[in-house]
Amino acid sequence: MTTGPHAESTTAASDPGALSRRRLLGVAGAGALAGAAGLGGFGVAQAQQEDNSPDAGLGYAFHGEHQAGIVTPAQDRLHFASFDVTTDSRDALVALLRAWTEAAAAMTAGKAVGSATATSYDSPPGDTGEALGLPPAGLTLTFGFGPTLFEKDGVDRFGLRDRRPAGLRRLPHFPGDDLDPARSDGDLCVQACANDPQVAVHAIRNLARIGFGTVAVRWAQLGFGRTSSTSRSQQTPRNLLGFKDGTANLKAEETADLETFVWVGHDDDPAARWLAGGSYLVARRINMHIETWDRTSLREQEALVGRDRAHGAPLSGGTEHTEPDLDLQGSAGPLVPLNSHVRLAHPTQNDGTRMLRRGYNFTDGSDSLGRLDAGLFFVAFVRDPDRHYVPMQNQLSAKDGLMEYLQHTGSGLWAVPPGVRPGEYVGQALFA
Amino acid sequence: MTTGPHAESTTAASDPGALSRRRLLGVAGAGALAGAAGLGGFGVAQAQQEDNSPDAGLGYAFHGEHQAGIVTPAQDRLHFASFDVTTDSRDALVALLRAWTEAAAAMTAGKAVGSATATSYDSPPGDTGEALGLPPAGLTLTFGFGPTLFEKDGVDRFGLRDRRPAGLRRLPHFPGDDLDPARSDGDLCVQACANDPQVAVHAIRNLARIGFGTVAVRWAQLGFGRTSSTSRSQQTPRNLLGFKDGTANLKAEETADLETFVWVGHDDDPAARWLAGGSYLVARRINMHIETWDRTSLREQEALVGRDRAHGAPLSGGTEHTEPDLDLQGSAGPLVPLNSHVRLAHPTQNDGTRMLRRGYNFTDGSDSLGRLDAGLFFVAFVRDPDRHYVPMQNQLSAKDGLMEYLQHTGSGLWAVPPGVRPGEYVGQALFA
């Protein structure tokens, strides 16, 4: 099996799982030296140290009660991928989830994909290689199951129909929606977040490669500059409207509210207990009419948002984290206008609902008129989409003054199974 | 002129140029407090400090002998934009270059765009805002002039025809080219590089906005994970083939070779002396057939590249920075194969030419078959494209074994004027 100096099997018997991407370089180098004599000096190479990133130590555990990438402090970059399952075989689907789980555990720890013994010099490399030498960079991989995995065109594809959670349906049409089917839905989704886009892209690419023949990428979205902080340790970033976004976001530290609004409870859906400890991922690709917005007065912009631009303070006064006073009147009505985003998204206007959002800015170039194809890739994790997302979005789509500058062009809903225990695979309880 | 609490004119008279993006927040906050009484408390906000980035101090000078973004240590992110000029007015073009110069000097210093006195609360903000509070993040902006600026369809649009440098022509067709006109050419180009994509995107967006009515974005490209180091202080990164890329790249420290291969000399082209101290920017969008490559054996991959994957050492032996021995024979021919990329790009095979490359990886989602639309956005700066780029690319396109996995889908050539002196605008000597 070991046929050349670069075979990774040199030390595989000892502890393949402990091969970090960086140590692997050293190991391969040693292998190169050991194997060189037999190949006439072909590919002789020295092991060398590499450490070219400041966040080399940042890695998040893959295993846990909940999947990572939900309350994890939002990383700077996103590569989100939606997959269609192309097989009819339940066994093949389960095998894929096993393989994805193994690969995800490796990559989030900064290790190369692939069993160290599986690679020979005459085979394709187990890992595509572009992240070799890079640290974990805070990589998280979060997996979700779409409604069509349970039933599609009336067909119970994988014997899962009876286990579909009641809340897992295609999102309804909202006022103003202009959805592109090629940017919507999907049987499976993977959210890759990292502080280095090369690490996030590497992860999705290797998962897609592992899934060749079982799944195909339906659509994908790159994002940057998290638009919602998910931890009190983070500053509030700005979206492409130029405003701070996510000031009132549900944060990792608010554990009681997380139980109420994010994590699916044990008794939420007796037919889908496998989802307990999980959540639902709502994705919306929201284009912004950037050029029009940029020609709007600061006064109008702030009135539509309901906050001042410089600091993110509500127009009722105070500083960024001051609670908006929705009743406070100015000379021409409420200081926080009736059609402002802050008012319409406020818990008091939404049956007390709070939301954990985890969106990213996106820029996908320009259209044929030279306008930016850019906006917000909205991601939220909710316990019950019918209570915690749909009503609010209906209200925003119908009344939010910002909608004049927004266009929802993509949409998806996935059930996000709970965290994975060592030795199990993601979503295992669904197939048990 | 000051009509609201957020007008930026509060301290403008003193030194508007010194308003950093961060100080601006403080200033606006003070303005908010001062103006609040007159507006019934509307928009009261406290000034606050923000510092949420580790590279807050990293800024490169905009003014200098050469434009920044060429020998500047390659930053991690790219937003490249090609513009078409939509006016017939030479004066409007010059006014745009003046405005772009002023904005570029501000943004690369981490300051907001727009004169501090030009913004009122009833006007659109001078700056689109999404980079407020962010540091310069190593932003550089590099401007270029395309062949069509000098003559298009036989028309001398701006009285520049006689000043076109001889080397500034549309690049020739290379074997295997499959160029998309919507991703090629353009009257002007701007290369924005930064360590934060939000800063790079903000820069292009604001330049496009300033140019509204004078220019329109023709195409744009986002990139990440620089694929060539341009300084000895940088590690060699990996491209999406998984290999180190740019080991032999011309580096900022090699000043003699920069004079020979990058900077246009005073006597290179007597009709275009305005370009002395400048360079030519070659851009090529090179798609990679990722899925095919990923199913190729490691042996084949390394033979095509001519280096080992783990360390980037030439197949003739040694370590990454060992000079390839193109004559060293193995049992089946040269150890660095005749059709390998390293051999065909080597100076000894190209009349001694060395090149300063500054490309970026790109991923633009997936195509309708689920294949990654990804590859290398190749950028190089050369003194003379006819000597330092075209012959090498002809050879690579015809003979490089890697071409089986590559497809050139976009192309452009621009003349990059020399650096800007304080008080001047970019390319001023061309219009003198």
Short mmCIF file of C-alpha atoms in Angstrom, two decimals, chain A residues 79-228:
data_model
loop_
_atom_site.label_atom_id
_atom_site.label_comp_id
_atom_site.label_asym_id
_atom_site.label_seq_id
_atom_site.Cartn_x
_atom_site.Cartn_y
_atom_site.Cartn_z
CA HIS A 79 -18.87 28.93 3.23
CA PHE A 80 -22.40 27.57 3.25
CA ALA A 81 -23.33 24.68 0.98
CA SER A 82 -26.64 23.04 0.18
CA PHE A 83 -26.53 19.50 -1.17
CA ASP A 84 -28.96 17.30 -3.02
CA VAL A 85 -28.79 13.59 -2.26
CA THR A 86 -28.37 11.74 -5.55
CA THR A 87 -28.69 8.19 -4.27
CA ASP A 88 -31.82 6.24 -3.32
CA SER A 89 -29.92 4.15 -0.84
CA ARG A 90 -30.45 4.76 2.84
CA ASP A 91 -27.26 2.84 3.56
CA ALA A 92 -25.29 5.10 1.26
CA LEU A 93 -26.76 8.14 2.99
CA VAL A 94 -25.79 6.80 6.39
CA ALA A 95 -22.31 5.94 5.12
CA LEU A 96 -21.95 9.50 3.90
CA LEU A 97 -22.95 10.93 7.29
CA ARG A 98 -20.41 8.65 8.95
CA ALA A 99 -17.69 9.78 6.56
CA TRP A 100 -18.65 13.43 6.92
CA THR A 101 -18.57 13.12 10.69
CA GLU A 102 -15.09 11.64 10.65
CA ALA A 103 -13.84 14.28 8.23
CA ALA A 104 -15.46 17.11 10.18
CA ALA A 105 -13.90 15.97 13.42
CA ALA A 106 -10.50 15.92 11.73
CA MET A 107 -10.77 19.23 9.91
CA THR A 108 -12.13 21.19 12.87
CA ALA A 109 -9.08 19.98 14.79
CA GLY A 110 -6.79 21.20 12.03
CA LYS A 111 -6.04 17.71 10.79
CA ALA A 112 -5.99 16.41 7.25
CA VAL A 113 -8.95 14.47 5.90
CA GLY A 114 -8.62 10.78 5.26
CA SER A 115 -7.33 7.80 7.10
CA ALA A 116 -3.60 7.98 7.08
CA THR A 117 -3.38 4.41 5.80
CA ALA A 118 -5.69 4.99 2.85
CA THR A 119 -3.35 7.09 0.80
CA SER A 120 -0.72 5.76 -1.51
CA TYR A 121 1.44 7.61 -3.90
CA ASP A 122 -0.53 6.14 -6.80
CA SER A 123 -3.89 7.25 -5.41
CA PRO A 124 -5.35 10.70 -5.18
CA PRO A 125 -4.34 12.33 -1.91
CA GLY A 126 -6.78 11.77 0.96
CA ASP A 127 -6.94 15.51 1.50
CA THR A 128 -7.04 18.11 -1.23
CA GLY A 129 -4.14 19.87 0.42
CA GLU A 130 -4.83 23.58 0.25
CA ALA A 131 -5.13 23.81 4.04
CA LEU A 132 -1.96 21.87 4.81
CA GLY A 133 0.08 23.94 7.20
CA LEU A 134 -2.87 26.12 8.18
CA PRO A 135 -4.23 26.06 11.75
CA PRO A 136 -7.87 25.16 12.56
CA ALA A 137 -8.69 28.88 12.29
CA GLY A 138 -11.77 28.41 14.45
CA LEU A 139 -13.43 26.11 11.91
CA THR A 140 -16.90 24.82 12.80
CA LEU A 141 -19.04 22.57 10.61
CA THR A 142 -22.78 22.49 11.26
CA PHE A 143 -24.99 19.97 9.47
CA GLY A 144 -28.71 20.18 8.70
CA PHE A 145 -31.45 18.04 7.13
CA GLY A 146 -33.93 19.64 4.74
CA PRO A 147 -37.63 18.74 4.35
CA THR A 148 -36.94 16.97 1.05
CA LEU A 149 -34.71 14.45 2.79
CA PHE A 150 -37.85 13.13 4.49
CA GLU A 151 -40.19 13.30 1.55
CA LYS A 152 -39.86 14.61 -1.97
CA ASP A 153 -42.59 14.67 -4.59
CA GLY A 154 -44.58 12.37 -2.36
CA VAL A 155 -41.81 9.78 -2.16
CA ASP A 156 -40.48 8.54 1.17
CA ARG A 157 -36.95 8.34 -0.18
CA PHE A 158 -35.11 6.97 2.82
CA GLY A 159 -37.81 5.67 5.12
CA LEU A 160 -37.72 8.87 7.14
CA ARG A 161 -41.15 10.33 6.37
CA ASP A 162 -42.66 9.45 9.70
CA ARG A 163 -39.83 11.08 11.56
CA ARG A 164 -40.04 14.46 9.93
CA PRO A 165 -40.38 17.18 12.55
CA ALA A 166 -43.65 19.07 12.19
CA GLY A 167 -41.81 22.37 11.85
CA LEU A 168 -39.64 21.17 8.98
CA ARG A 169 -41.51 22.36 5.92
CA ARG A 170 -40.53 24.63 3.08
CA LEU A 171 -40.82 28.18 4.36
CA PRO A 172 -43.98 29.95 3.19
CA HIS A 173 -43.98 32.67 0.59
CA PHE A 174 -43.36 36.04 2.23
CA PRO A 175 -44.47 39.35 0.71
CA GLY A 176 -41.87 40.57 -1.75
CA ASP A 177 -40.05 37.25 -2.08
CA ASP A 178 -38.28 36.76 -5.40
CA LEU A 179 -36.62 33.45 -4.73
CA ASP A 180 -34.23 31.75 -7.12
CA PRO A 181 -34.73 27.98 -6.94
CA ALA A 182 -31.03 27.60 -7.72
CA ARG A 183 -30.25 29.43 -4.48
CA SER A 184 -32.91 27.81 -2.32
CA ASP A 185 -33.65 24.64 -0.38
CA GLY A 186 -31.68 21.39 -0.50
CA ASP A 187 -31.71 17.94 1.11
CA LEU A 188 -28.70 18.64 3.32
CA CYS A 189 -26.80 21.72 4.34
CA VAL A 190 -23.39 22.35 5.81
CA GLN A 191 -22.44 25.65 7.37
CA ALA A 192 -18.65 26.06 7.48
CA CYS A 193 -17.43 29.03 9.50
CA ALA A 194 -13.78 29.91 10.09
CA ASN A 195 -11.50 32.86 10.49
CA ASP A 196 -9.65 31.92 7.30
CA PRO A 197 -11.68 31.51 4.09
CA GLN A 198 -9.16 29.03 2.74
CA VAL A 199 -9.95 26.75 5.70
CA ALA A 200 -13.72 27.10 5.22
CA VAL A 201 -13.51 26.50 1.48
CA HIS A 202 -11.22 23.53 2.02
CA ALA A 203 -13.76 22.00 4.38
CA ILE A 204 -16.72 22.27 1.99
CA ARG A 205 -14.63 21.09 -0.92
CA ASN A 206 -13.49 17.99 0.92
CA LEU A 207 -17.00 17.20 2.14
CA ALA A 208 -18.29 17.55 -1.42
CA ARG A 209 -15.50 15.33 -2.63
CA ILE A 210 -16.23 12.68 -0.01
CA GLY A 211 -19.86 12.82 -1.07
CA PHE A 212 -19.17 12.33 -4.78
CA GLY A 213 -21.72 9.85 -6.09
CA THR A 214 -23.99 10.29 -3.07
CA VAL A 215 -24.61 14.04 -2.99
CA ALA A 216 -24.06 17.00 -5.29
CA VAL A 217 -23.71 20.63 -4.37
CA ARG A 218 -27.02 22.34 -5.11
CA TRP A 219 -25.84 25.82 -4.29
CA ALA A 220 -23.27 27.52 -2.12
CA GLN A 221 -22.72 30.91 -0.59
CA LEU A 222 -19.56 32.61 0.62
CA GLY A 223 -19.81 35.28 3.28
CA PHE A 224 -17.58 37.55 5.29
CA GLY A 225 -17.63 40.01 8.16
CA ARG A 226 -20.15 38.35 10.46
CA THR A 227 -23.15 40.63 10.77
CA SER A 228 -24.27 39.48 14.18
#
